[in-house]
Amino acid sequence: GAVRKGLPRRAKADVPERVAAARGALKEVEAALRGARPAVIAHLERALAAGGRWAPPDFRAFVLDHPLLARAAPSLVWGRYADGALVAAGLLDGAGTLRGLDGEPAAAAPDAGWGLVHPVDLSAADRAAFAQALGDRPPPVIPQLDRPIHLLWPEERAAHTTARFAGRAVSLRRLSRAVRARRWRRGVAGEDRSETVVRALPVGVAVLHLSPGLPFRLDERDLERFDPQEVSLALWRGGQRLTFGDLPPRVISELFWAVEQLMAAHQTP
């Protein structure tokens, strides 16, 4: 039958108690779905940012057959990945088949993993073409094709730190208030155990060093005495420094975007 937005009107032959029970059950389901939506959005956001993959059987079970993800999936660009590389990109049709920009089923090895395509993996022409193809579908639940793209500078590939944020000063008080919302946390680094801001990555951690720096046990009421703070960014894994070229392009793009979000929102005049 046709899909309805709610229960039909009560007929004369319906038992009032049963009608009331059905309406109560429906309200409980609707409340549960509303409560689950933020978790679904966060799940997709993490998968896109970190490059999460689903094996083909898992993609069917946990995405296509999921009551909420299945509704969100057609408005996103999906890809098949092999050895970390994108081998096919497209949109899902009603049967869950991945179709390329030409409308044909996307060719990929049967065991190639499924994942959300990051715009850094697409050319500008393909991004524009997919955006046009998605025009008649519901808006995506997370930003995807319009995410900012940040690419490494040539000199950054073999570097342990980057100068792209040099001279950028932020208010430490404002920065500290944004840490939890941006999935950063406070940490310590260096022989002097100065305070840093740390972000977990799929490989290692990113560390924002604060200059002139703060002792770890600083009273929050004293933060303004240490403004403004300049920052520099470095990468670490298991006590070893990483180069920026050690990270996948999407992880780098997301990391630099996250830093820009912190600094753009909390830039000290």
mmCIF file of N, CA and C in Angstrom, residues 41 71 73 83 108 138 169 233 257 269:
data_model
loop_
_atom_site.group_PDB
_atom_site.id
_atom_site.type_symbol
_atom_site.label_atom_id
_atom_site.label_comp_id
_atom_site.label_asym_id
_atom_site.label_seq_id
_atom_site.Cartn_x
_atom_site.Cartn_y
_atom_site.Cartn_z
ATOM 1 N N ILE A 41 24.140 10.626 12.282
ATOM 2 C CA ILE A 41 24.885 11.710 11.647
ATOM 3 C C ILE A 41 26.344 11.691 12.098
ATOM 4 N N ARG A 71 17.953 5.608 4.463
ATOM 5 C CA ARG A 71 17.291 6.818 3.974
ATOM 6 C C ARG A 71 18.296 7.924 3.673
ATOM 7 N N ALA A 73 21.583 7.365 2.811
ATOM 8 C CA ALA A 73 22.613 6.936 1.862
ATOM 9 C C ALA A 73 22.415 7.447 0.435
ATOM 10 N N ASP A 83 42.920 -1.283 -1.511
ATOM 11 C CA ASP A 83 44.251 -0.866 -1.072
ATOM 12 C C ASP A 83 44.305 0.633 -0.782
ATOM 13 N N ALA A 108 33.795 -2.530 -10.017
ATOM 14 C CA ALA A 108 34.741 -2.674 -8.917
ATOM 15 C C ALA A 108 34.857 -4.142 -8.563
ATOM 16 N N PRO A 138 16.959 14.412 -1.741
ATOM 17 C CA PRO A 138 16.935 15.172 -0.482
ATOM 18 C C PRO A 138 18.330 15.652 -0.118
ATOM 19 N N ALA A 169 47.160 34.118 15.930
ATOM 20 C CA ALA A 169 46.990 34.176 17.383
ATOM 21 C C ALA A 169 45.529 33.949 17.743
ATOM 22 N N LEU A 233 51.493 23.275 14.681
ATOM 23 C CA LEU A 233 50.897 21.946 14.568
ATOM 24 C C LEU A 233 51.963 20.906 14.287
ATOM 25 N N TRP A 257 41.230 21.588 8.229
ATOM 26 C CA TRP A 257 39.918 22.233 8.337
ATOM 27 C C TRP A 257 39.541 22.415 9.806
ATOM 28 N N PRO A 269 41.549 39.552 17.750
ATOM 29 C CA PRO A 269 41.721 40.728 16.864
ATOM 30 C C PRO A 269 43.128 41.299 16.978
#
